[in-house]
Amino acid sequence: MRFISERRLDDGVLEREFILGEIPGILWTPGSASTSTSGPASDSESAPAPAPAPLILLGHPPLGLRQMYPRLVDRARHSAAEGFATATIELPGSGDRPRRPAAEQARADLRRAMEAGEPVTDEIVDALVLPLVDEAVPEWQAALDALLSLPGIGGPVGYSGGVISIGIRLAVVEPRIVAAGLFAGSLVPRAMFEEARQVTIPLHVLLQWDDERNDRQAALDLFDAFGSREKTLHANMGGHTGVPRFAGDDAARFFVRHLK
């Protein structure tokens, strides 16, 4: 991991952009994780080092970090206020990363089906989502390896938002992730339902009841499939972009409960 820029936001959060191999990413850490607010220590007494901050991985749709940045930094600041470090990486085929021709074709097929009012076939969903999950999850794990080796960052680790199928796979294969907040707002291949039955960590699932991009019944079926003993569904009225502000507060309380 190589840091390429650093700046302090107006609320004290430290934002650092990095490159991991060829993957861009951003790390945000609370002000208290890197600076002390208690003033200089005396000669006879050293200020105690702050405890390592728990880490939340910020998922996002494959629209590119530049487009998603305003929402990501807002989530990062919200999390930093609770004492969490947060990080995100560019997904395969997004931003300035090389295009994925098969995914571009699947996305075009999806647009055509939706514009024509036709059902979105399993073949389109599988072609769009499954290769993305297969590529993205090992990259998230490599990023987690690098992030947890940094001073000031420690476990436990949570995963929040983004493509729900990526969250499902990570919850199954990555033991360092102990809780996940998922957004039921993306297409889910049928194969992911079987993986969902293997998820056992605590879950906080957000569902927009009138989401024009999401099959509500499929989202409810997926929630039912999750194998977690502790899973909570938070459903709000409104469309895909109408998530109420208090929904973020609910998610924050979930992570405070499980990561602190």
Short mmCIF file of C-alpha atoms in Angstrom, two decimals:
data_model
loop_
_atom_site.label_atom_id
_atom_site.label_comp_id
_atom_site.label_asym_id
_atom_site.label_seq_id
_atom_site.Cartn_x
_atom_site.Cartn_y
_atom_site.Cartn_z
CA MET A 1 0.00 0.00 0.00
CA ARG A 2 1.42 3.37 -1.05
CA PHE A 3 -0.11 6.64 0.13
CA ILE A 4 -0.22 9.29 -2.59
CA SER A 5 -2.00 12.20 -0.87
CA GLU A 6 -2.99 13.37 2.58
CA ARG A 7 -5.23 16.14 3.86
CA ARG A 8 -7.01 17.08 7.07
CA LEU A 9 -10.75 17.73 6.72
CA ASP A 10 -12.32 20.60 8.62
CA ASP A 11 -13.63 18.27 11.35
CA GLY A 12 -10.16 16.84 11.99
CA VAL A 13 -10.63 13.62 10.01
CA LEU A 14 -7.45 12.59 8.19
CA GLU A 15 -8.08 11.57 4.57
CA ARG A 16 -5.37 9.66 2.72
CA GLU A 17 -5.58 8.35 -0.83
CA PHE A 18 -3.59 5.22 -1.56
CA ILE A 19 -2.67 2.76 -4.27
CA LEU A 20 -2.67 -0.97 -3.55
CA GLY A 21 -1.02 -2.63 -6.52
CA GLU A 22 -3.06 -0.93 -9.24
CA ILE A 23 -6.15 -0.40 -7.09
CA PRO A 24 -6.94 3.15 -5.89
CA GLY A 25 -8.50 3.63 -2.47
CA ILE A 26 -9.14 6.11 0.31
CA LEU A 27 -8.58 5.78 4.06
CA TRP A 28 -10.22 8.07 6.63
CA THR A 29 -9.14 8.07 10.27
CA PRO A 30 -10.57 10.04 13.20
CA GLY A 31 -8.59 13.02 14.41
CA SER A 32 -8.04 11.30 17.76
CA ALA A 33 -6.43 8.35 16.02
CA SER A 34 -3.49 10.44 14.86
CA THR A 35 -3.40 13.52 17.06
CA SER A 36 -3.90 14.18 20.74
CA THR A 37 -6.39 16.81 21.91
CA SER A 38 -5.14 16.79 25.49
CA GLY A 39 -2.22 19.13 24.87
CA PRO A 40 1.52 18.39 25.10
CA ALA A 41 2.67 15.87 27.68
CA SER A 42 4.90 16.95 30.51
CA ASP A 43 8.51 15.79 30.71
CA SER A 44 7.60 13.32 33.44
CA GLU A 45 4.42 11.97 31.90
CA SER A 46 3.85 10.77 28.37
CA ALA A 47 0.40 11.04 26.85
CA PRO A 48 -1.13 7.58 26.40
CA ALA A 49 -1.34 6.39 22.82
CA PRO A 50 -4.89 6.27 21.52
CA ALA A 51 -6.41 2.80 21.20
CA PRO A 52 -6.44 1.42 17.65
CA ALA A 53 -9.61 2.44 15.82
CA PRO A 54 -12.04 -0.26 14.68
CA LEU A 55 -12.35 -0.36 10.89
CA ILE A 56 -15.39 -0.19 8.62
CA LEU A 57 -15.02 -1.06 4.93
CA LEU A 58 -17.24 1.27 2.89
CA GLY A 59 -18.84 -0.52 -0.05
CA HIS A 60 -20.34 1.37 -2.97
CA PRO A 61 -21.91 0.71 -6.39
CA PRO A 62 -19.61 0.37 -9.43
CA LEU A 63 -19.93 4.03 -10.44
CA GLY A 64 -16.38 5.12 -9.62
CA LEU A 65 -14.86 6.66 -6.51
CA ARG A 66 -14.92 10.17 -8.00
CA GLN A 67 -18.67 10.06 -8.54
CA MET A 68 -19.32 8.37 -5.20
CA TYR A 69 -16.90 10.55 -3.20
CA PRO A 70 -19.47 13.01 -1.72
CA ARG A 71 -21.52 10.18 -0.25
CA LEU A 72 -18.46 8.19 0.83
CA VAL A 73 -16.82 11.08 2.68
CA ASP A 74 -20.12 11.87 4.39
CA ARG A 75 -20.33 8.28 5.63
CA ALA A 76 -16.66 8.38 6.65
CA ARG A 77 -17.14 11.55 8.70
CA HIS A 78 -20.24 10.10 10.35
CA SER A 79 -18.24 7.00 11.29
CA ALA A 80 -15.21 8.98 12.46
CA ALA A 81 -17.43 10.83 14.94
CA GLU A 82 -18.04 7.42 16.54
CA GLY A 83 -14.32 6.62 16.61
CA PHE A 84 -14.14 4.38 13.52
CA ALA A 85 -11.59 4.37 10.73
CA THR A 86 -13.12 3.77 7.31
CA ALA A 87 -11.70 2.78 3.95
CA THR A 88 -12.85 2.07 0.43
CA ILE A 89 -11.32 0.85 -2.83
CA GLU A 90 -12.18 1.28 -6.50
CA LEU A 91 -14.15 -1.69 -7.82
CA PRO A 92 -12.98 -3.67 -10.87
CA GLY A 93 -13.96 -1.94 -14.11
CA SER A 94 -14.85 1.34 -12.37
CA GLY A 95 -13.22 4.75 -12.30
CA ASP A 96 -9.92 4.75 -14.15
CA ARG A 97 -9.48 0.98 -13.89
CA PRO A 98 -9.55 -1.06 -17.11
CA ARG A 99 -13.01 -1.69 -18.54
CA ARG A 100 -14.53 -5.17 -18.29
CA PRO A 101 -16.13 -5.85 -21.71
CA ALA A 102 -18.41 -8.63 -20.46
CA ALA A 103 -19.71 -6.39 -17.68
CA GLU A 104 -20.25 -3.51 -20.12
CA GLN A 105 -22.30 -5.83 -22.33
CA ALA A 106 -24.33 -7.10 -19.37
CA ARG A 107 -24.98 -3.51 -18.26
CA ALA A 108 -26.17 -2.62 -21.77
CA ASP A 109 -28.46 -5.67 -21.79
CA LEU A 110 -29.84 -4.61 -18.41
CA ARG A 111 -30.58 -1.08 -19.64
CA ARG A 112 -32.33 -2.39 -22.74
CA ALA A 113 -34.51 -4.76 -20.72
CA MET A 114 -35.49 -2.08 -18.21
CA GLU A 115 -36.21 0.55 -20.87
CA ALA A 116 -38.38 -1.94 -22.76
CA GLY A 117 -40.24 -2.94 -19.60
CA GLU A 118 -39.05 -6.52 -19.99
CA PRO A 119 -38.04 -8.82 -17.13
CA VAL A 120 -34.36 -8.87 -16.26
CA THR A 121 -33.23 -12.44 -16.90
CA ASP A 122 -31.08 -14.54 -14.58
CA GLU A 123 -28.47 -14.64 -17.35
CA ILE A 124 -28.12 -10.85 -17.32
CA VAL A 125 -27.93 -10.68 -13.54
CA ASP A 126 -25.34 -13.47 -13.36
CA ALA A 127 -23.17 -11.90 -16.07
CA LEU A 128 -23.31 -8.51 -14.38
CA VAL A 129 -22.79 -9.48 -10.75
CA LEU A 130 -21.00 -12.82 -10.33
CA PRO A 131 -17.71 -11.92 -12.09
CA LEU A 132 -17.65 -8.64 -10.16
CA VAL A 133 -17.98 -10.52 -6.86
CA ASP A 134 -15.27 -13.01 -7.86
CA GLU A 135 -12.83 -10.18 -8.67
CA ALA A 136 -13.73 -7.65 -5.99
CA VAL A 137 -13.76 -9.84 -2.89
CA PRO A 138 -10.08 -10.92 -3.05
CA GLU A 139 -9.17 -7.25 -3.62
CA TRP A 140 -11.11 -6.22 -0.53
CA GLN A 141 -9.29 -8.93 1.43
CA ALA A 142 -5.90 -7.70 0.18
CA ALA A 143 -6.88 -4.16 1.19
CA LEU A 144 -7.90 -5.43 4.62
CA ASP A 145 -4.50 -7.10 5.04
CA ALA A 146 -2.75 -3.81 4.29
CA LEU A 147 -5.07 -1.63 6.36
CA LEU A 148 -4.82 -3.74 9.50
CA SER A 149 -1.03 -3.56 9.32
CA LEU A 150 -1.12 0.24 9.72
CA PRO A 151 -0.54 1.86 13.12
CA GLY A 152 -3.68 3.23 14.73
CA ILE A 153 -6.05 0.78 13.02
CA GLY A 154 -7.21 -2.49 14.51
CA GLY A 155 -10.12 -4.84 14.64
CA PRO A 156 -12.86 -5.62 14.84
CA VAL A 157 -13.91 -4.95 11.25
CA GLY A 158 -17.31 -4.19 9.72
CA TYR A 159 -18.54 -3.95 6.14
CA SER A 160 -21.08 -1.32 5.13
CA GLY A 161 -23.19 -0.78 2.02
CA GLY A 162 -22.32 -1.25 -1.63
CA VAL A 163 -23.20 -4.18 -3.88
CA ILE A 164 -25.02 -6.56 -1.55
CA SER A 165 -23.61 -9.67 -3.26
CA ILE A 166 -20.07 -8.49 -2.46
CA GLY A 167 -21.13 -8.02 1.16
CA ILE A 168 -22.59 -11.53 1.25
CA ARG A 169 -19.42 -13.14 -0.11
CA LEU A 170 -17.19 -11.18 2.25
CA ALA A 171 -19.37 -12.15 5.22
CA VAL A 172 -18.93 -15.81 4.29
CA VAL A 173 -15.21 -15.96 3.46
CA GLU A 174 -13.62 -13.22 5.61
CA PRO A 175 -13.53 -14.11 9.33
CA ARG A 176 -12.15 -10.69 10.30
CA ILE A 177 -15.48 -9.08 9.39
CA VAL A 178 -17.73 -9.45 12.43
CA ALA A 179 -20.78 -7.36 11.42
CA ALA A 180 -22.25 -6.01 8.18
CA GLY A 181 -24.68 -3.30 7.20
CA LEU A 182 -26.17 -4.16 3.81
CA PHE A 183 -28.32 -2.17 1.39
CA ALA A 184 -30.95 -4.25 -0.44
CA GLY A 185 -30.72 -2.12 -3.56
CA SER A 186 -28.94 -4.18 -6.20
CA LEU A 187 -29.71 -7.24 -8.31
CA VAL A 188 -28.84 -10.54 -6.63
CA PRO A 189 -28.01 -13.74 -8.56
CA ARG A 190 -29.85 -16.85 -7.42
CA ALA A 191 -26.52 -18.47 -6.51
CA MET A 192 -25.99 -15.80 -3.84
CA PHE A 193 -29.08 -16.98 -1.94
CA GLU A 194 -27.25 -20.20 -1.07
CA GLU A 195 -24.25 -18.19 0.10
CA ALA A 196 -26.59 -16.02 2.18
CA ARG A 197 -27.61 -19.10 4.14
CA GLN A 198 -23.95 -19.44 5.22
CA VAL A 199 -23.80 -15.90 6.67
CA THR A 200 -23.77 -16.01 10.48
CA ILE A 201 -22.51 -12.56 11.55
CA PRO A 202 -24.91 -9.85 12.82
CA LEU A 203 -26.64 -8.00 9.97
CA HIS A 204 -28.34 -4.64 9.61
CA VAL A 205 -30.23 -4.65 6.29
CA LEU A 206 -31.67 -1.45 4.81
CA LEU A 207 -34.56 -1.68 2.35
CA GLN A 208 -36.22 1.19 0.50
CA TRP A 209 -39.79 -0.05 0.14
CA ASP A 210 -40.48 1.64 -3.21
CA ASP A 211 -37.01 1.16 -4.73
CA GLU A 212 -37.51 1.32 -8.49
CA ARG A 213 -34.23 -0.57 -9.05
CA ASN A 214 -34.94 -3.44 -6.68
CA ASP A 215 -37.37 -6.35 -6.56
CA ARG A 216 -38.92 -5.95 -3.11
CA GLN A 217 -39.99 -9.56 -2.80
CA ALA A 218 -36.54 -10.79 -3.82
CA ALA A 219 -35.04 -8.53 -1.15
CA LEU A 220 -37.38 -9.97 1.47
CA ASP A 221 -36.57 -13.50 0.35
CA LEU A 222 -32.86 -12.75 0.61
CA PHE A 223 -33.29 -11.40 4.12
CA ASP A 224 -35.16 -14.57 5.06
CA ALA A 225 -32.31 -16.66 3.62
CA PHE A 226 -29.58 -15.12 5.75
CA GLY A 227 -28.39 -17.62 8.35
CA SER A 228 -27.55 -15.02 10.99
CA ARG A 229 -29.25 -15.38 14.36
CA GLU A 230 -29.11 -11.60 14.74
CA LYS A 231 -30.44 -9.86 11.65
CA THR A 232 -32.56 -6.74 11.47
CA LEU A 233 -34.48 -5.39 8.48
CA HIS A 234 -34.99 -1.60 8.39
CA ALA A 235 -37.57 -0.71 5.73
CA ASN A 236 -38.35 2.90 4.85
CA MET A 237 -40.83 4.34 2.43
CA GLY A 238 -39.30 5.91 -0.66
CA GLY A 239 -37.24 5.17 -3.75
CA HIS A 240 -33.63 4.19 -4.32
CA THR A 241 -32.19 7.63 -3.58
CA GLY A 242 -34.67 8.53 -0.85
CA VAL A 243 -32.86 6.96 2.11
CA PRO A 244 -33.73 9.08 5.17
CA ARG A 245 -30.91 10.62 7.17
CA PHE A 246 -31.93 8.81 10.35
CA ALA A 247 -31.28 5.49 8.60
CA GLY A 248 -27.58 6.34 8.79
CA ASP A 249 -27.93 6.99 12.52
CA ASP A 250 -29.49 3.55 12.96
CA ALA A 251 -26.60 1.93 11.06
CA ALA A 252 -24.08 3.84 13.18
CA ARG A 253 -25.64 2.50 16.37
CA PHE A 254 -25.45 -1.01 14.93
CA PHE A 255 -21.71 -0.73 14.35
CA VAL A 256 -21.10 0.88 17.74
CA ARG A 257 -22.85 -2.10 19.32
CA HIS A 258 -20.77 -4.70 17.46
CA LEU A 259 -17.38 -3.06 16.88
CA LYS A 260 -16.82 -1.40 20.25
#
